[in-house]
Short mmCIF file of C-alpha atoms in Angstrom, two decimals:
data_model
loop_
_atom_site.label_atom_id
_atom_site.label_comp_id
_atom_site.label_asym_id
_atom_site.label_seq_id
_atom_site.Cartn_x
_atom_site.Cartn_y
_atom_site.Cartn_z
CA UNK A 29 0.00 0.00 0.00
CA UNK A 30 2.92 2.19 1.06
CA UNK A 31 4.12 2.22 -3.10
CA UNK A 32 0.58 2.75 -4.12
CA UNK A 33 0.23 5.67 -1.54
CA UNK A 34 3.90 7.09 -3.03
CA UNK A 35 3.03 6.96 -6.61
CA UNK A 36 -0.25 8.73 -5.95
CA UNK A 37 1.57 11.29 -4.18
CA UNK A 38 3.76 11.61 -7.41
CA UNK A 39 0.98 11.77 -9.87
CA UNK A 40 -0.45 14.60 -7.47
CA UNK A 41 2.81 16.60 -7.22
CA UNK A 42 3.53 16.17 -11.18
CA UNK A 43 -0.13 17.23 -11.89
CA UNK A 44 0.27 19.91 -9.67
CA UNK A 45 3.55 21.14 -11.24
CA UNK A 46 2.13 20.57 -14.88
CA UNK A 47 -0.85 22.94 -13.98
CA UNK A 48 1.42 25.83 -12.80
CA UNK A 49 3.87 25.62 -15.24
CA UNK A 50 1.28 25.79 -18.52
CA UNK A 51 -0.98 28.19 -16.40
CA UNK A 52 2.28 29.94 -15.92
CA UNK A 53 3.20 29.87 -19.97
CA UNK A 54 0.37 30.20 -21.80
CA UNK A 55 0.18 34.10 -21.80
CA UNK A 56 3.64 34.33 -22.35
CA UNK A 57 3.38 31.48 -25.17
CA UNK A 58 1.11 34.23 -27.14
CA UNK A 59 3.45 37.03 -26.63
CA UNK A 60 6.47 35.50 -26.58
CA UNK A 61 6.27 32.52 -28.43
CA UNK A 62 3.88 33.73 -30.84
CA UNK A 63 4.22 37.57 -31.40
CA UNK A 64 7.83 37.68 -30.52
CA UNK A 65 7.71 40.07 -28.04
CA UNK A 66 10.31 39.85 -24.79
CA UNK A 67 7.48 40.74 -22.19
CA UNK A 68 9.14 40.95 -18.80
CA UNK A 69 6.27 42.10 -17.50
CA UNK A 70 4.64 39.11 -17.10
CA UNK A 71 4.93 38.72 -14.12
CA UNK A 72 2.55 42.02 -13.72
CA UNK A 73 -0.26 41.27 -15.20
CA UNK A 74 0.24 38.09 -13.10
CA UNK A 75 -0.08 40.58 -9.85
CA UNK A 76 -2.53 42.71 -11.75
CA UNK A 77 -4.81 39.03 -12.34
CA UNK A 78 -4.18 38.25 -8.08
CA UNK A 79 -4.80 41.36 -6.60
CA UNK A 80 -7.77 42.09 -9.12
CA UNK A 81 -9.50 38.78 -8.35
CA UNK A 82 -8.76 38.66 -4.51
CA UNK A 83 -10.07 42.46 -4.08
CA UNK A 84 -13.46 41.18 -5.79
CA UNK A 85 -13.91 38.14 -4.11
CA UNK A 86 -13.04 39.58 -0.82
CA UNK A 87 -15.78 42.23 -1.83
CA UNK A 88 -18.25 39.26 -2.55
CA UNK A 89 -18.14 38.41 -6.06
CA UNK A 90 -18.03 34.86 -6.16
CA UNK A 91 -14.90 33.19 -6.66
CA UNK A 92 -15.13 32.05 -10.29
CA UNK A 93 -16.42 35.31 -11.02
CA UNK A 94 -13.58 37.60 -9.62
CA UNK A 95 -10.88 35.04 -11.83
CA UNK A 96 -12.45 36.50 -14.98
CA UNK A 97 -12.88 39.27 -13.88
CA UNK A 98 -8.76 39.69 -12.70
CA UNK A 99 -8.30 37.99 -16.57
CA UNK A 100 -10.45 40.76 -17.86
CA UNK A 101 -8.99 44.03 -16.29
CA UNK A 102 -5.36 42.49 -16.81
CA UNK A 103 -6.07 41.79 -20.80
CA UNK A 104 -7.33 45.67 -20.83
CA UNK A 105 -3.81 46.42 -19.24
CA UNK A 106 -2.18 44.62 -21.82
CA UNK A 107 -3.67 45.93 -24.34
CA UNK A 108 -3.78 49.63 -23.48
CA UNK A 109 0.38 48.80 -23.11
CA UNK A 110 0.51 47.40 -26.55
CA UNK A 111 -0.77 50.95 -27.98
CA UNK A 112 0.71 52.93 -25.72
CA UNK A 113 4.50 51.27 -25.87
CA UNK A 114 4.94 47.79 -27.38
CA UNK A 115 3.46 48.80 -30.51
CA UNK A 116 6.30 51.19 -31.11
CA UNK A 117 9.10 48.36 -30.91
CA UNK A 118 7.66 44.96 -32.71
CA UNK A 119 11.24 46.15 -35.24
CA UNK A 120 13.04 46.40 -32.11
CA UNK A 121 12.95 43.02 -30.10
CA UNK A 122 16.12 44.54 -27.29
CA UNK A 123 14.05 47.61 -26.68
CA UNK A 124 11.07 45.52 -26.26
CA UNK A 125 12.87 43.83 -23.03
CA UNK A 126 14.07 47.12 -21.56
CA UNK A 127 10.52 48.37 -22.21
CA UNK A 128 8.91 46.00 -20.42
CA UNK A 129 11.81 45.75 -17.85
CA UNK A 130 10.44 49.25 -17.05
CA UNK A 131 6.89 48.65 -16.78
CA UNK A 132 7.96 45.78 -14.36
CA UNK A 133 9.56 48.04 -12.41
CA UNK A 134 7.45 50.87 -12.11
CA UNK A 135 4.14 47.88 -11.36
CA UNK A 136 6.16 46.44 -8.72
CA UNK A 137 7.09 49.21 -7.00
CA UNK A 138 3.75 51.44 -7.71
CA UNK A 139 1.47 48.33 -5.94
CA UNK A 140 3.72 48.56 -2.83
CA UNK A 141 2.87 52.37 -2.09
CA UNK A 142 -0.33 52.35 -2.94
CA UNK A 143 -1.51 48.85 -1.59
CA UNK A 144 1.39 48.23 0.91
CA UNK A 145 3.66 45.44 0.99
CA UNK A 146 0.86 42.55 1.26
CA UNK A 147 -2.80 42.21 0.62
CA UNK A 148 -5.14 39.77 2.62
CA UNK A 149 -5.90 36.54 0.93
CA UNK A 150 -9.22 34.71 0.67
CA UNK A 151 -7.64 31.20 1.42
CA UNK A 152 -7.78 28.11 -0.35
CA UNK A 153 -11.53 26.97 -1.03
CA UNK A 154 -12.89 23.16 -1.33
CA UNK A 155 -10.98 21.67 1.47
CA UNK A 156 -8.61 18.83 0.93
CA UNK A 157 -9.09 14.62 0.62
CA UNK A 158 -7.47 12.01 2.15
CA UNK A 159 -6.16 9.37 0.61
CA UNK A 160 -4.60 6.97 3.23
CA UNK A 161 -2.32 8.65 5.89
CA UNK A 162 -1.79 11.42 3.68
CA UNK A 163 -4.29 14.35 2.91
CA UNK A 164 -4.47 16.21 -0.76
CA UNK A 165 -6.09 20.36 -1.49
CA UNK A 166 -8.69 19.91 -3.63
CA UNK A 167 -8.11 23.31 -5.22
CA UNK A 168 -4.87 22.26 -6.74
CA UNK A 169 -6.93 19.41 -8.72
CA UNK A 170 -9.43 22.32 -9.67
CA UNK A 171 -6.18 23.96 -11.04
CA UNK A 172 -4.66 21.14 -13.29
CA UNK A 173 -8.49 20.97 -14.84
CA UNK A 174 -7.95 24.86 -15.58
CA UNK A 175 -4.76 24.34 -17.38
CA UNK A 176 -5.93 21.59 -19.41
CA UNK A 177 -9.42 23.16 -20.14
CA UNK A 178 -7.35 26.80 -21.17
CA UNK A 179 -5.28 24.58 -23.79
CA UNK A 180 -8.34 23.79 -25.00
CA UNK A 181 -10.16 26.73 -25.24
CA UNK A 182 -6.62 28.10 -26.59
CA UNK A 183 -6.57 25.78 -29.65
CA UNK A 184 -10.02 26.22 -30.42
CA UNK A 185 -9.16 30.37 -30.39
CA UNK A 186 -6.34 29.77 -32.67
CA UNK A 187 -7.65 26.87 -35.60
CA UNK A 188 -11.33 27.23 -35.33
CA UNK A 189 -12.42 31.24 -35.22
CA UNK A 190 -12.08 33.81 -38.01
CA UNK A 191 -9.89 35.99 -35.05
CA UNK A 192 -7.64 33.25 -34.59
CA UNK A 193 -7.28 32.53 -38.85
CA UNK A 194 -6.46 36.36 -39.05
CA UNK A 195 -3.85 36.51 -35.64
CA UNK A 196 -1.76 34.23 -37.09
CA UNK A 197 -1.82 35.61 -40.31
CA UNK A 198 -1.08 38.52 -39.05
CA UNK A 199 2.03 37.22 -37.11
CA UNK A 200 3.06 35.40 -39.78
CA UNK A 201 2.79 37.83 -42.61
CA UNK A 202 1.70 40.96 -41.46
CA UNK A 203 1.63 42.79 -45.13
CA UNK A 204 -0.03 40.29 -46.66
CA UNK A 205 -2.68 40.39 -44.29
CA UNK A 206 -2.68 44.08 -44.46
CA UNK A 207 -3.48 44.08 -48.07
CA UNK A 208 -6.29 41.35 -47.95
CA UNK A 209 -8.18 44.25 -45.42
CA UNK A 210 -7.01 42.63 -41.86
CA UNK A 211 -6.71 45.21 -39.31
CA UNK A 212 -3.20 44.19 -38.49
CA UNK A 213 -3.04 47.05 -35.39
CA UNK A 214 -6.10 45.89 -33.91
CA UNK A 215 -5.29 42.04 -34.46
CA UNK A 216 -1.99 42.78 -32.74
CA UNK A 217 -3.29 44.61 -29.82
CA UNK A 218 -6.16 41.63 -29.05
CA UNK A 219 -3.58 39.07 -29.44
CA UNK A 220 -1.40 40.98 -27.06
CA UNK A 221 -4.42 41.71 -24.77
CA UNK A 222 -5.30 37.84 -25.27
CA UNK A 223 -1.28 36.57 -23.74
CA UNK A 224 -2.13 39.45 -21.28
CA UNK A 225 -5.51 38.53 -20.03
CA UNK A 226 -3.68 34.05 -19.65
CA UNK A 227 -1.49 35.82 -17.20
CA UNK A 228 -3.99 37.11 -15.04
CA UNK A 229 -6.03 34.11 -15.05
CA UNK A 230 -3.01 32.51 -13.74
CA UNK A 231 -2.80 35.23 -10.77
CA UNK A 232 -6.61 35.00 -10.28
CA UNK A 233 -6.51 31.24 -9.97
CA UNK A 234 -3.55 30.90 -7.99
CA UNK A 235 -4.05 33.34 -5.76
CA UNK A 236 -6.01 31.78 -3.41
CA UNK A 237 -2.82 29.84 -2.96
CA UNK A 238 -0.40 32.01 -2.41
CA UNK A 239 0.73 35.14 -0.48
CA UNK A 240 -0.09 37.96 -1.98
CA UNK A 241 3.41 40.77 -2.58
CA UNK A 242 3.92 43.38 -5.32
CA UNK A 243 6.95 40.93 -5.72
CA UNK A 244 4.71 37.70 -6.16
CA UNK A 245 4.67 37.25 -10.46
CA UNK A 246 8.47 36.71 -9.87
CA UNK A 247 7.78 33.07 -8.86
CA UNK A 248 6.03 32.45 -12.25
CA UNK A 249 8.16 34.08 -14.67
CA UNK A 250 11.28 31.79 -14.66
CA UNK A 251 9.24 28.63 -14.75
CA UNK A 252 6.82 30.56 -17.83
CA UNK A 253 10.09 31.41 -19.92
CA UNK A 254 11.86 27.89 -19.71
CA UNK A 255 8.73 26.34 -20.39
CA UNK A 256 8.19 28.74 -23.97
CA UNK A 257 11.34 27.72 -24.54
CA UNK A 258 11.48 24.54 -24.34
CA UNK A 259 8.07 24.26 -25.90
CA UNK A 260 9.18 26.23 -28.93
CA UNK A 261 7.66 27.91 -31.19
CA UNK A 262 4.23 26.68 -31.62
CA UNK A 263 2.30 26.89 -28.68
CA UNK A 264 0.18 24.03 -29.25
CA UNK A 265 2.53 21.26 -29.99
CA UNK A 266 4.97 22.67 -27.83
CA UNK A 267 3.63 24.20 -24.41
CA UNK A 268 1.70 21.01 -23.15
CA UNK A 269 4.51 18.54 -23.75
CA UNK A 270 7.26 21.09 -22.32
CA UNK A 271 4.74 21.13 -19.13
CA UNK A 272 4.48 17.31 -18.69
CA UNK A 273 8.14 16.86 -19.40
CA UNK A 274 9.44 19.54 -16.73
CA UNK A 275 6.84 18.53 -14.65
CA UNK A 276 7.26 15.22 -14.02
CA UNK A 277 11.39 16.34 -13.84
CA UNK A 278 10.40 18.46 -10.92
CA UNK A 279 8.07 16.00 -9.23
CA UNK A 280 10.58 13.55 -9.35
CA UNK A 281 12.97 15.26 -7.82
CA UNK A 282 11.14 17.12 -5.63
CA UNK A 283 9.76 14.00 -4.26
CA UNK A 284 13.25 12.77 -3.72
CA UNK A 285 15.61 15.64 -2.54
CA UNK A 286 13.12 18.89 -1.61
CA UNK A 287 11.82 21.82 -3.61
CA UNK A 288 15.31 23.51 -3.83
CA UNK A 289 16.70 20.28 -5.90
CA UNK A 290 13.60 20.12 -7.87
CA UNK A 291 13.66 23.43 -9.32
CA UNK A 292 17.60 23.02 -9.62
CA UNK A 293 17.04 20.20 -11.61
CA UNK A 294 14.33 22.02 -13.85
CA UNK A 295 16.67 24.07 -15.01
CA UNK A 296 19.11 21.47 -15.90
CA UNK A 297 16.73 19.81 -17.94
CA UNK A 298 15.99 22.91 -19.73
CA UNK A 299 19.64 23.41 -20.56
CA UNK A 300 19.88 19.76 -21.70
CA UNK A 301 16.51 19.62 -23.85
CA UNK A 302 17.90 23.02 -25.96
CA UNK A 303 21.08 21.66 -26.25
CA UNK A 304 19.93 18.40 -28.14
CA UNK A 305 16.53 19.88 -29.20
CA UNK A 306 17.34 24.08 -30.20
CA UNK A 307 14.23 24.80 -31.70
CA UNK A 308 12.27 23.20 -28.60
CA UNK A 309 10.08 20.24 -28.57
CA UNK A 310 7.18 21.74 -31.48
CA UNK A 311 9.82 22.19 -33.71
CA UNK A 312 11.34 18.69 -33.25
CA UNK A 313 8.00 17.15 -33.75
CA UNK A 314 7.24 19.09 -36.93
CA UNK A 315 10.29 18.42 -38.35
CA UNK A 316 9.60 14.62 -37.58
CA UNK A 317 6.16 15.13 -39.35
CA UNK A 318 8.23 16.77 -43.07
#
């Protein structure tokens, strides 16, 4: 009983790190992955998404509610930033991450003087399960269901709406698109807005988790960037398998030598997967498919 009690345990803990690290990516899959844009402000609308959704639920919006509703006012945030500065520098990808090094900077500091250095948290909801000796949050099964059904709703976005036809048209080929009567500025700022509004929903949903600092989207970005990465280029052949692959990594060695060796040992697999695979995992399997 003792093995199956451990390999539940690791199923939970891989699960677990699987839903944080594609909740985590997804936004930054769009912006990054997909637009090309260096947003180090992702982390932001990550904070923007938390402190959104917490303030409304707190205020007694129900919990569900307040997440798309932190999604909502961070994907207006992102998208009043892509007018305002982003869309100035799409030519100009090292500005871009001095850009939004700034924005970063000015978020992170701006929430701590005008909402001090912590805000109160609405805790965890739905309890926990046992199974055996050993008890399991509920919530953190609610959150691998989130990431899986926002891949979802992602690839129907992308392959089955006209919006989704003309974004990556637009990325693609932006004249072409131009001259066939796309609104390239307004495709780019909802697609931006769109990579925006994932991050929030990632603050919004794991808020209830965490503790909430002006400082807090700095446990997300690392783990969102290595994950783009190693996912490569196409965010639906590459950000789910670059989840399960780290994931189980970090479960595994979580489970045997702590958090600190885990996430050490995330970050050697990154370095190891883009040594043998450079253009990430997507671009491995399409070349397999030529």
């Amino acid at each position: 009983m003792d093995v199956l009690y451990g390999a539940f345990t690791f199923l939970y803990q891989a699960g677990d790190a699987f839903a944080f690290l594609v909740l985590s990516a997804c936004g930054l899959a769009v912006i990054f992955g997909m637009m090309g844009v260096i947003n180090l402000a992702h982390g932001e609308f990550i904070l923007c998404g938390a402190y959104v959704s917490t303030s409304a639920a707190r205020m007694g919006l129900p919990l569900p509610l307040a997440i798309l509703l932190g999604a909502l006012v961070a994907g207006l945030v992102g998208m009043a930033l892509e007018r305002l500065v982003i869309r100035h520098l799409y030519e100009r990808p090292l500005d871009t991450i001095v850009a939004t090094w700034g924005v970063s900077m000015i978020a992170t500091q701006g929430t701590l003087i005008l909402l001090g250095s912590t805000l109160q948290g609405t805790g965890t909801p739905f309890g926990s399960f046992a199974v055996g000796p050993y008890s399991y949050s509920v919530y953190r099964l609610v959150l691998v269901s989130a990431a899986l059904l926002t891949l979802l709703c992602l690839w129907l976005v992308f392959t089955r709406t006209r919006f989704g036809t003309m974004a990556r048209a637009t990325i693609q080929v932006p004249h072409i698109a131009e001259a066939l009567g796309v609104n390239t500025s307004l495709i780019y700022s909802l697609t931006f807005g769109l990579g925006a509004a994932l991050a929030g929903l990632a603050g919004g949903l794991y808020a209830p988790t965490m503790t909430l600092v002006p400082t807090m989207g700095s446990a997300f970005v690392v783990e969102a960037f290595v994950t783009v990465v190693v996912g490569g280029a196409d965010i639906f052949l590459g950000t789910a398998p670059a989840a399960a692959v780290l994931g189980i990594v970090k479960a595994a060695l979580t489970s045997w030598q702590g958090q600190l060796f885990g996430q050490i040992g995330l970050l050697v697999a990154v370095i190891v997967v883009i040594r043998v695979l450079p253009r990430g995992i997507s671009g491995w399997i399409l070349r397999e498919r030529a």
